[in-house]
GROMACS .gro file of C-alpha atoms in nm:
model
  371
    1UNK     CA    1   1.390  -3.671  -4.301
    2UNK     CA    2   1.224  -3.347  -4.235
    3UNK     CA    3   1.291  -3.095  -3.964
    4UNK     CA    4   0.988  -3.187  -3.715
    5UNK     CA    5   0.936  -2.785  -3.639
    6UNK     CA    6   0.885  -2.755  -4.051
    7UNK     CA    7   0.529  -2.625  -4.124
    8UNK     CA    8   0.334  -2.814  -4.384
    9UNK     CA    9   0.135  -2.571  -4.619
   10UNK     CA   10  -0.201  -2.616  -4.683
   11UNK     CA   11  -0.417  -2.502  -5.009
   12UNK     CA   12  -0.691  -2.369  -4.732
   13UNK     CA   13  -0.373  -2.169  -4.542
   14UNK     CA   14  -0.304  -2.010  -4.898
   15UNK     CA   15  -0.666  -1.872  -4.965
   16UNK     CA   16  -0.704  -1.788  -4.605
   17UNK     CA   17  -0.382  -1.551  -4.618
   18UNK     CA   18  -0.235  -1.554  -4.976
   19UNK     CA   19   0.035  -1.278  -4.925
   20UNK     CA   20   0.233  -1.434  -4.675
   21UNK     CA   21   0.378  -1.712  -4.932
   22UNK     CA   22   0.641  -1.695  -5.181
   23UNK     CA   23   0.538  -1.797  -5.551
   24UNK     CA   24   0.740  -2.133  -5.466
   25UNK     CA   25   0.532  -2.226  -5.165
   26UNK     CA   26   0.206  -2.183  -5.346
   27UNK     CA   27   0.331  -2.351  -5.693
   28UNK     CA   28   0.414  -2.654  -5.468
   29UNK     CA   29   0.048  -2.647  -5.291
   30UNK     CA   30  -0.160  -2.594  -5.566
   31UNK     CA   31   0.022  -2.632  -5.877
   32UNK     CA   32   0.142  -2.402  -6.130
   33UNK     CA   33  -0.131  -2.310  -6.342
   34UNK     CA   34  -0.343  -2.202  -6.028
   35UNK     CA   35  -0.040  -2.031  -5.870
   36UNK     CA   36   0.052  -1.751  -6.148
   37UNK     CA   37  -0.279  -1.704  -6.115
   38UNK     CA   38  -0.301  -1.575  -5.772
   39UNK     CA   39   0.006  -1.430  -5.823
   40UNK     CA   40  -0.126  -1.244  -6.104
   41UNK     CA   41  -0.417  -1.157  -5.872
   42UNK     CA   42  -0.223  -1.062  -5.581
   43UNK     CA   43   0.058  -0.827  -5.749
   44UNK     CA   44  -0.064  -0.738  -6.085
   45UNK     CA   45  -0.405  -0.605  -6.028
   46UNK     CA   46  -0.605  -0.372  -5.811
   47UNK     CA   47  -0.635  -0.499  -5.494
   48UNK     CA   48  -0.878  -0.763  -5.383
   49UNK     CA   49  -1.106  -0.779  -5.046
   50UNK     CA   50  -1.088  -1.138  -5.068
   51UNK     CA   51  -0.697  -1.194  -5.057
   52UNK     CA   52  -0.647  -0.933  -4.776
   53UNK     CA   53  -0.610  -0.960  -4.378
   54UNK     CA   54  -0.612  -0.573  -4.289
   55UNK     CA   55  -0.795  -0.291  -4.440
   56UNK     CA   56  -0.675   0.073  -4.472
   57UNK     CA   57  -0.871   0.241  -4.103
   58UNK     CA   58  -0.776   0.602  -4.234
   59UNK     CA   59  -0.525   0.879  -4.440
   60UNK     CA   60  -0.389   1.147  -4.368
   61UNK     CA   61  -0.219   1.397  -4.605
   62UNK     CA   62   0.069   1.642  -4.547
   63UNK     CA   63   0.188   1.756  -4.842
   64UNK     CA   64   0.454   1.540  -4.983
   65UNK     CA   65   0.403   1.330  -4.715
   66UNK     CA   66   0.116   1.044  -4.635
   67UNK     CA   67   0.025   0.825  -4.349
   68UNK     CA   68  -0.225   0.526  -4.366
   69UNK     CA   69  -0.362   0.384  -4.043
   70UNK     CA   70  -0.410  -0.022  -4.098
   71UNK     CA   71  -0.650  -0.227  -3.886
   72UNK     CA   72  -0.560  -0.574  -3.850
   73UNK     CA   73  -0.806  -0.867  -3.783
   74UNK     CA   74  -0.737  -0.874  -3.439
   75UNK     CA   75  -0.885  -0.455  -3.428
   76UNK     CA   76  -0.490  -0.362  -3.360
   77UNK     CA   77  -0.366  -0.063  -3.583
   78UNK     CA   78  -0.031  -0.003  -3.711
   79UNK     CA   79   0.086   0.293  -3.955
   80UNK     CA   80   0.304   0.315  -4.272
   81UNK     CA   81   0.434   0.633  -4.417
   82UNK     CA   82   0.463   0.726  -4.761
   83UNK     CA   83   0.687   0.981  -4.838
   84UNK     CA   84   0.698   1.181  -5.185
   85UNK     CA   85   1.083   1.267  -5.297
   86UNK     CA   86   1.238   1.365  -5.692
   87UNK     CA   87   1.347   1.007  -5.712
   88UNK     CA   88   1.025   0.816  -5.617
   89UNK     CA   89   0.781   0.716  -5.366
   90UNK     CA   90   0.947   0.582  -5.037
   91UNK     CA   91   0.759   0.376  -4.813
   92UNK     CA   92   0.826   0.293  -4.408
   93UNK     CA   93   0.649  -0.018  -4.352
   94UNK     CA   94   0.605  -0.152  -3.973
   95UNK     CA   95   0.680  -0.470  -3.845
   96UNK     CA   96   0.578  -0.458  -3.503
   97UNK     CA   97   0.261  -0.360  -3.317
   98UNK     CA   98   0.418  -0.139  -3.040
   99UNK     CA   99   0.786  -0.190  -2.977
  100UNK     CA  100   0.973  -0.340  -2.704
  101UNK     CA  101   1.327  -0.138  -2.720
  102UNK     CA  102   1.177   0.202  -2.571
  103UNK     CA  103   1.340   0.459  -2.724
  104UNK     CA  104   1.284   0.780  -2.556
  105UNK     CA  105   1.220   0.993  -2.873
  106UNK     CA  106   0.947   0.748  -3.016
  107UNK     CA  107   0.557   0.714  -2.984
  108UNK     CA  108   0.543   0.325  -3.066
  109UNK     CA  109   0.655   0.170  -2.797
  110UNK     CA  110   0.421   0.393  -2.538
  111UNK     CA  111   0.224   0.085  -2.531
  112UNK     CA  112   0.499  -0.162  -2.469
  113UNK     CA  113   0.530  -0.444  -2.746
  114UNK     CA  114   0.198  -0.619  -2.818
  115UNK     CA  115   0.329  -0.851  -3.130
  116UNK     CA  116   0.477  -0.890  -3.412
  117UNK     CA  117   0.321  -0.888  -3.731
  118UNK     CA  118   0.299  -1.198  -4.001
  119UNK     CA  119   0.511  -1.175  -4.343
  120UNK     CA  120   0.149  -1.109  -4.545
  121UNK     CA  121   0.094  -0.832  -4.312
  122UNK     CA  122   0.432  -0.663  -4.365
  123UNK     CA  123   0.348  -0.700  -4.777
  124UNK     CA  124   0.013  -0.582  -4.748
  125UNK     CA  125   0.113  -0.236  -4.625
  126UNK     CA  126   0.290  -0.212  -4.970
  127UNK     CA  127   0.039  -0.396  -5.174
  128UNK     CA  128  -0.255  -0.185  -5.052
  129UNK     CA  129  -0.082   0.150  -5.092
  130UNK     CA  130  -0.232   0.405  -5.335
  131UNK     CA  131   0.089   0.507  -5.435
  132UNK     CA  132   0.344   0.326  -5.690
  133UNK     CA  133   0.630   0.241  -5.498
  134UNK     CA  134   1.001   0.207  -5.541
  135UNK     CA  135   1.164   0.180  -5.234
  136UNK     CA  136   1.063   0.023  -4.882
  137UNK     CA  137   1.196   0.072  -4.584
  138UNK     CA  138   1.120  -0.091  -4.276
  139UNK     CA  139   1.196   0.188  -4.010
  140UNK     CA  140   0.803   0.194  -3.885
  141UNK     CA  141   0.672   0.081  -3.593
  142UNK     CA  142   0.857  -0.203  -3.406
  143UNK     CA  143   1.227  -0.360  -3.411
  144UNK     CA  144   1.271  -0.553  -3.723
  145UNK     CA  145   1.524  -0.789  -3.573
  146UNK     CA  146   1.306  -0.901  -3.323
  147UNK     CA  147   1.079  -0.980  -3.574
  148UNK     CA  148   1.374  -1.134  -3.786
  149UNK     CA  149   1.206  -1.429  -3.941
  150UNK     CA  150   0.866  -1.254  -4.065
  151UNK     CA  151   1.096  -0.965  -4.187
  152UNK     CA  152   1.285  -1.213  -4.358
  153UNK     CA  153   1.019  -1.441  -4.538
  154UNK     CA  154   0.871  -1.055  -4.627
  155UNK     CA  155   1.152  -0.966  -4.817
  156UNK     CA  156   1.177  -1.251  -4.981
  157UNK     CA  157   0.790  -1.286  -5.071
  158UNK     CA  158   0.827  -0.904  -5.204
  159UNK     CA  159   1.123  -0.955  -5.425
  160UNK     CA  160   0.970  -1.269  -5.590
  161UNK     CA  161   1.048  -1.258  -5.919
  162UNK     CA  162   0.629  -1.377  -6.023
  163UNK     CA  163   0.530  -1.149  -5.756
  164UNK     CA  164   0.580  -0.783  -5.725
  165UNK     CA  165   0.951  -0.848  -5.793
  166UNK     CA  166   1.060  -0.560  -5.549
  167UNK     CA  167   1.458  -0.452  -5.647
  168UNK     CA  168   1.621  -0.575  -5.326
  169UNK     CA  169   1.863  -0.297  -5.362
  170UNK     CA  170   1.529  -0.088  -5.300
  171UNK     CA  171   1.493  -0.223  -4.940
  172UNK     CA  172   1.621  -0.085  -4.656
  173UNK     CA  173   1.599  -0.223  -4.287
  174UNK     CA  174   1.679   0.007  -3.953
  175UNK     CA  175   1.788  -0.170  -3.651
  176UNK     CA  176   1.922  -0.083  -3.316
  177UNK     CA  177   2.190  -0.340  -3.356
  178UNK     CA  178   2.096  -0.689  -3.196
  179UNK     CA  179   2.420  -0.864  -3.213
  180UNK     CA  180   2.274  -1.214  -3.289
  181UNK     CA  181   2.049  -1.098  -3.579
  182UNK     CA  182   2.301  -0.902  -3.720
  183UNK     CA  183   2.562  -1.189  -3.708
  184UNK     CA  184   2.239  -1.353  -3.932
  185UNK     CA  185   2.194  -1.091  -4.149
  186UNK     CA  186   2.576  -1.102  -4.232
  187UNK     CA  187   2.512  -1.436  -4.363
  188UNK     CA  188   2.199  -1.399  -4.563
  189UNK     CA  189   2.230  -1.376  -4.940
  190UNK     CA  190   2.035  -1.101  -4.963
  191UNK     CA  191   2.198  -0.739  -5.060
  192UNK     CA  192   1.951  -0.544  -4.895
  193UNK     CA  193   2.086  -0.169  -4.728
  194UNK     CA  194   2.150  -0.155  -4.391
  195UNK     CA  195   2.093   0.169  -4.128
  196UNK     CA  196   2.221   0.127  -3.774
  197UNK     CA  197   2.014   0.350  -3.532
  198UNK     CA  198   2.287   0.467  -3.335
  199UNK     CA  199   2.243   0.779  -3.173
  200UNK     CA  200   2.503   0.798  -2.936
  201UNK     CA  201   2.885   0.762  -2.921
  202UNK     CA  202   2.910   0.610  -2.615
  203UNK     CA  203   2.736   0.327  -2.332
  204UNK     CA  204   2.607   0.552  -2.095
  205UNK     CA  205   2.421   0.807  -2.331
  206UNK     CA  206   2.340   0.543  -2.550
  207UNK     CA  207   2.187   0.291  -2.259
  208UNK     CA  208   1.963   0.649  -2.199
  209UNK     CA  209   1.850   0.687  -2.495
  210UNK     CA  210   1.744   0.346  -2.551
  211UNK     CA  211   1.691   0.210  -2.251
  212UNK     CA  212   1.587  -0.177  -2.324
  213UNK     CA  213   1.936  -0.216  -2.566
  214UNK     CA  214   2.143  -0.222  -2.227
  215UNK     CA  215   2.298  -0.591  -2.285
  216UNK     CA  216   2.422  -0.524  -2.611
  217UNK     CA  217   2.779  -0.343  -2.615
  218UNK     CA  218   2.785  -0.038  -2.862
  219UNK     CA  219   3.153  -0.148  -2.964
  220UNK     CA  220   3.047  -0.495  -3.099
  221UNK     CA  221   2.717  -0.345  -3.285
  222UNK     CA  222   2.930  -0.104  -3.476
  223UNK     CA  223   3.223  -0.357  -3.544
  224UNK     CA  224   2.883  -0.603  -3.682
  225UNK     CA  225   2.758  -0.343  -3.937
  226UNK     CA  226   3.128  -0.239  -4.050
  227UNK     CA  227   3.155  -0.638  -4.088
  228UNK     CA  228   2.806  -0.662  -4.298
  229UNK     CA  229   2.922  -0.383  -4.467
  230UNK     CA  230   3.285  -0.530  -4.606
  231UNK     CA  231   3.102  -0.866  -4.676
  232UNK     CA  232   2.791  -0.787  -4.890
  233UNK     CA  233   3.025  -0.426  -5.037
  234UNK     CA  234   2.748  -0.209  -4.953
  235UNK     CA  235   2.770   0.119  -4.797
  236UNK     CA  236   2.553   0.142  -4.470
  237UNK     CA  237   2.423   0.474  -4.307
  238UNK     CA  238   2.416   0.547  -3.978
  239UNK     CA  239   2.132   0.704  -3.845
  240UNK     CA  240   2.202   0.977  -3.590
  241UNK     CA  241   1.921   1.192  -3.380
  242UNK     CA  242   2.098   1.506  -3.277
  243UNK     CA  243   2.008   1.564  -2.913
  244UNK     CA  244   2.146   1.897  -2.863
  245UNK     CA  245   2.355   1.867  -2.476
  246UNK     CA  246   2.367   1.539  -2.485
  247UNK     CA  247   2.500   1.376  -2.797
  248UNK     CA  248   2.685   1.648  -2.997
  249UNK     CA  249   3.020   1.686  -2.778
  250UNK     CA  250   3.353   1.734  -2.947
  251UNK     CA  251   3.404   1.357  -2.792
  252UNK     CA  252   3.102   1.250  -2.991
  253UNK     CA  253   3.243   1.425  -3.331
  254UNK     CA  254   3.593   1.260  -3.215
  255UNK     CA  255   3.435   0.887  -3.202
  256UNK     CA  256   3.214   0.899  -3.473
  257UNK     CA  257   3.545   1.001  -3.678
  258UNK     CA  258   3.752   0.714  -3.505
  259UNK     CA  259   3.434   0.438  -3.580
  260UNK     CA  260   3.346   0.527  -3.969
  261UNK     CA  261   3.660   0.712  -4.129
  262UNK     CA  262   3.728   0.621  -4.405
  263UNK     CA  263   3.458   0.355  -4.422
  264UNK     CA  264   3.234   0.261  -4.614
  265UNK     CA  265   2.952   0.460  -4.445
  266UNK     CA  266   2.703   0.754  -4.474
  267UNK     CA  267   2.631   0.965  -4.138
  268UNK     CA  268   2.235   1.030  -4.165
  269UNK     CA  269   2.223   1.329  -3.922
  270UNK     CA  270   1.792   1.314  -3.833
  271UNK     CA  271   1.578   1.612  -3.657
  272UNK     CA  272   1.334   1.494  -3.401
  273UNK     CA  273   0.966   1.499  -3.502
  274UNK     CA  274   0.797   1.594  -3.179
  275UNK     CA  275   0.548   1.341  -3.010
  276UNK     CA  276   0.399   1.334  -2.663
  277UNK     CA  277   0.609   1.065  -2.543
  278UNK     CA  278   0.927   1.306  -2.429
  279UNK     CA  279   1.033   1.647  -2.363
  280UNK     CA  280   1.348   1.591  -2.569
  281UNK     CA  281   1.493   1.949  -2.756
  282UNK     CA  282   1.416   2.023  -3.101
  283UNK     CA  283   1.759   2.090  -3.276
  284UNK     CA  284   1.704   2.354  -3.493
  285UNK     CA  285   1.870   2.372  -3.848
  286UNK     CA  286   2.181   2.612  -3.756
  287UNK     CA  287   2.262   2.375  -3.491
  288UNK     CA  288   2.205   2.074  -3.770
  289UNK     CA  289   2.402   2.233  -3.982
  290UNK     CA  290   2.667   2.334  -3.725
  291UNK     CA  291   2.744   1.951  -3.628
  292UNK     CA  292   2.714   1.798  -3.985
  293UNK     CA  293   2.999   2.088  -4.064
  294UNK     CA  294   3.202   1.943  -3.772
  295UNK     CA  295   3.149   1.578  -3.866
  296UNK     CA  296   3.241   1.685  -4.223
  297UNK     CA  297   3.542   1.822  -4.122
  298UNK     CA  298   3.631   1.503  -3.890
  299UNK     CA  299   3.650   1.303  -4.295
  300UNK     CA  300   3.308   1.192  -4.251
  301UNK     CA  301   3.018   1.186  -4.521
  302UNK     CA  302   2.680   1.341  -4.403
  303UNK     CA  303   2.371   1.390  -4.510
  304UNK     CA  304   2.115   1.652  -4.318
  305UNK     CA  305   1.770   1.474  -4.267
  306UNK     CA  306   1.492   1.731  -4.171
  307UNK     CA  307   1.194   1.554  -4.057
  308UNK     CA  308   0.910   1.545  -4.251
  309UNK     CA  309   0.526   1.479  -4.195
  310UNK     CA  310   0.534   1.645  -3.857
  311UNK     CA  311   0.212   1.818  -3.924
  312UNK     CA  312   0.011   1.488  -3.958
  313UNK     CA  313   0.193   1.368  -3.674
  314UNK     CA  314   0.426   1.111  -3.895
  315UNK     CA  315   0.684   1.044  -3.607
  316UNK     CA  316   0.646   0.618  -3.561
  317UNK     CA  317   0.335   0.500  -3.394
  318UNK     CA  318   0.206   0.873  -3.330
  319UNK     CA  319  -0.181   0.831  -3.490
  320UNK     CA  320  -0.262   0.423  -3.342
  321UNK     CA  321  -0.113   0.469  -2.951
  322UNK     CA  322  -0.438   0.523  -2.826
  323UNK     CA  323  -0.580   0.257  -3.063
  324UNK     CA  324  -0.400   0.021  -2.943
  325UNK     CA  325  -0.382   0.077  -2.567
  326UNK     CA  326  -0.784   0.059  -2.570
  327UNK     CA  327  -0.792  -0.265  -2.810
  328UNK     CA  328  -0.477  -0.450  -2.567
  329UNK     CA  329  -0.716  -0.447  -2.243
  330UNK     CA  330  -1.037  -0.594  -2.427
  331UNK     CA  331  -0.909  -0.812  -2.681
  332UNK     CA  332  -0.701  -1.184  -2.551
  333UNK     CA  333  -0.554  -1.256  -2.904
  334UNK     CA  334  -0.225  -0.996  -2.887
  335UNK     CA  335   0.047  -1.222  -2.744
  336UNK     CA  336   0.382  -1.144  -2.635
  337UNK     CA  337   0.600  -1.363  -2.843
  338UNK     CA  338   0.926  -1.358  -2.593
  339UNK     CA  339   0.936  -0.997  -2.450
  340UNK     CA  340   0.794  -0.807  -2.138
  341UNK     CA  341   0.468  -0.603  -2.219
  342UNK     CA  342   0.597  -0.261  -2.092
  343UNK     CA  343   0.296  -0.089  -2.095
  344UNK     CA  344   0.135   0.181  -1.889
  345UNK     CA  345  -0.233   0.206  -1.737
  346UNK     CA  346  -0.463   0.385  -1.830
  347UNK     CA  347  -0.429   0.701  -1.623
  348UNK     CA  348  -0.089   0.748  -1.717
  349UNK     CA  349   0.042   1.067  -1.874
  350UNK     CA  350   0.247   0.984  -2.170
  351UNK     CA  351   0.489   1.267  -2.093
  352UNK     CA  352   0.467   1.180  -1.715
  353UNK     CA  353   0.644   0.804  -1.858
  354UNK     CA  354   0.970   0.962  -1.973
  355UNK     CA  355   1.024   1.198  -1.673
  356UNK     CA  356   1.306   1.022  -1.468
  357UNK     CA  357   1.458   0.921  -1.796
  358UNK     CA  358   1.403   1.315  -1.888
  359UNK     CA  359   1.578   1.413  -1.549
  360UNK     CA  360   1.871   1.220  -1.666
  361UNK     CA  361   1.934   1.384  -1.985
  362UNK     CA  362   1.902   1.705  -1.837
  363UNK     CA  363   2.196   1.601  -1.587
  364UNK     CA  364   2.407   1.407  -1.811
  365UNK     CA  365   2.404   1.689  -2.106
  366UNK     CA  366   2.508   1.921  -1.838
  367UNK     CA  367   2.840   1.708  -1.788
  368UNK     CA  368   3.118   1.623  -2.008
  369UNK     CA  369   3.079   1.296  -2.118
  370UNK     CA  370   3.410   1.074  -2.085
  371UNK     CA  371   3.585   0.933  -2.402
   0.00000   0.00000   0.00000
């Protein structure tokens, strides 16, 4: 008997939006002769109009770094980075338009979460690159756990072995640690890497610096990436934005030492890359430096991260805010698919948003924060 909530795919859902299927799904459509074949079309040659649900809206170049602007059907933007290093082209693919956790450093959720994007949509960002890439990582804008299914069936459609047969060891997802879809990630069989947004050592600081994670204990996140960690033997990084006052404390060396000592983990110690959305201090690279030397010397392995892109304003969701905060009050078909629409009117100052959160930082970092 099948599951009454399973979707029954259609040969006219397959030429409407062919990316967002798996080779399987089409082969059992449409047969197998007509299925390489789109495949072949899809993955193996230059891009075509007819297969594709977004377009590229605009580039911009920085050097070793590039952003593309994406326009969806529904006129909503979102942005994916490519980023030039020895080994390869990396690309940070979004999964979200706007964002409903509300970090304090980041421009993509300055319009509050607006939805989620579709598997095809996720693929198409790396389908309709310029750029030959080999490795993806979905750190753009948006949570990717709370878009868990479509970041899923993405993954899955990108590592297809008659597709673009993507190395799933080349796929990285960041999260800020929902306990329920990292439980679920624990149990998928699917290797992929793993980088816990962290950025704090503690409730308090961490509750302030993202504000909308405040149900979820910081304890029980770590213990849940140590525990994908010893299950699927891969070594996880945890992504740290030094905040220089308020999360680089000798207690905040101590803990980090206590938590990943030892462990199977890589400290990825990140400069902020300015935006509009908060008056948060730039570290500068002595003070980097000065912390990764102290973390080092607590027996933990770091790696310095200077941001990159920051003249092309690269930072998540910098280039489409305004975008999409014009398109959200004309257009009806953005839904909110089981979150609050945080967003702000239209006379709003985007700096003027963070101030009380601002004042607290200021007042906390001039404390010492409790162990």
């Amino acid at each position: 008997m099948k599951n009454k909530n399973t979707i029954i795919i259609t040969e006219e859902m397959i030429n409407s939006d062919p990316y967002g299927y798996t080779y399987k799904e089409i082969c059992d459509c449409v047969g197998e002769k007509k299925a390489r074949s789109l495949m072949h079309a899809l993955y193996k040659e230059k891009p075509q109009k007819k297969y594709q649900t977004m377009s590229i809206n605009d580039i911009y170049n920085g050097g070793d770094t590039r952003k593309y602007s994406f326009k969806l059907k529904d006129g909503y933007c979102v942005e994916t980075v490519c980023i030039k290093r020895k080994t390869g082209v990396t690309v940070c693919v979004s999964t979200m338009v706007g964002c409903p956790v509300g970090c304090i450093f980041c421009a993509s959720g300055s319009n509050g979460f607006i939805r989620n994007l579709t598997p095809s949509e996720i693929v198409q960002q790396v389908t309709l690159l310029k750029e030959k890439v080999n490795r993806i990582v979905y750190m753009g804008m948006g949570e990717p756990f709370f878009n868990y299914d479509n970041v899923i069936k993405s993954i899955h459609i990108l590592r297809d072995r008659n597709g673009l047969n993507f190395p799933t060891d080349g796929i990285n997802i960041s999260t800020v640690g929902p306990l329920e879809q990292l439980k679920k990630i624990r149990e998928e069989h699917l290797k992929i890497q793993l980088t816990l947004s962290l950025h704090a050592t503690n409730q308090r600081t961490r509750d302030i610096i993202i504000p909308h994670m405040k149900g979820y204990d910081i304890n029980k996140i770590v213990e849940s990436v140590l525990s994908y960690s010893e299950r699927h033997n891969r070594k996880v990084t945890i992504a740290y934005l030094l905040i220089p006052g308020l999360n680089d404390n000798a207690t905040d060396v101590r803990q980090l030492g206590r938590w990943f000592r030892e462990k199977n983990v890589l400290i990825n110690l990140l400069q902020y890359n300015d935006t509009a959305n908060c008056n948060i201090n730039r570290p500068n690279k002595q003070q980097l430096v000065a912390f990764k030397l102290r973390l080092e010397a607590a027996g933990l392995e770091v790696k310095m991260r200077e941001s990159r892109g920051n003249n092309i304003k690269a930072a998540c969701g910098q280039l489409v805010s305004n975008t999409n905060e014009k398109n959200k009050q004309h257009n009806s078909m953005g839904k909110d698919l089981g979150f609050h629409n945080r967003s702000k009117s239209k006379k709003e100052n985007p700096k003027s948003k963070h101030k009380n959160t601002f004042s607290k930082i200021k007042s906390l970092s001039e404390i010492s924060i409790g162990e």
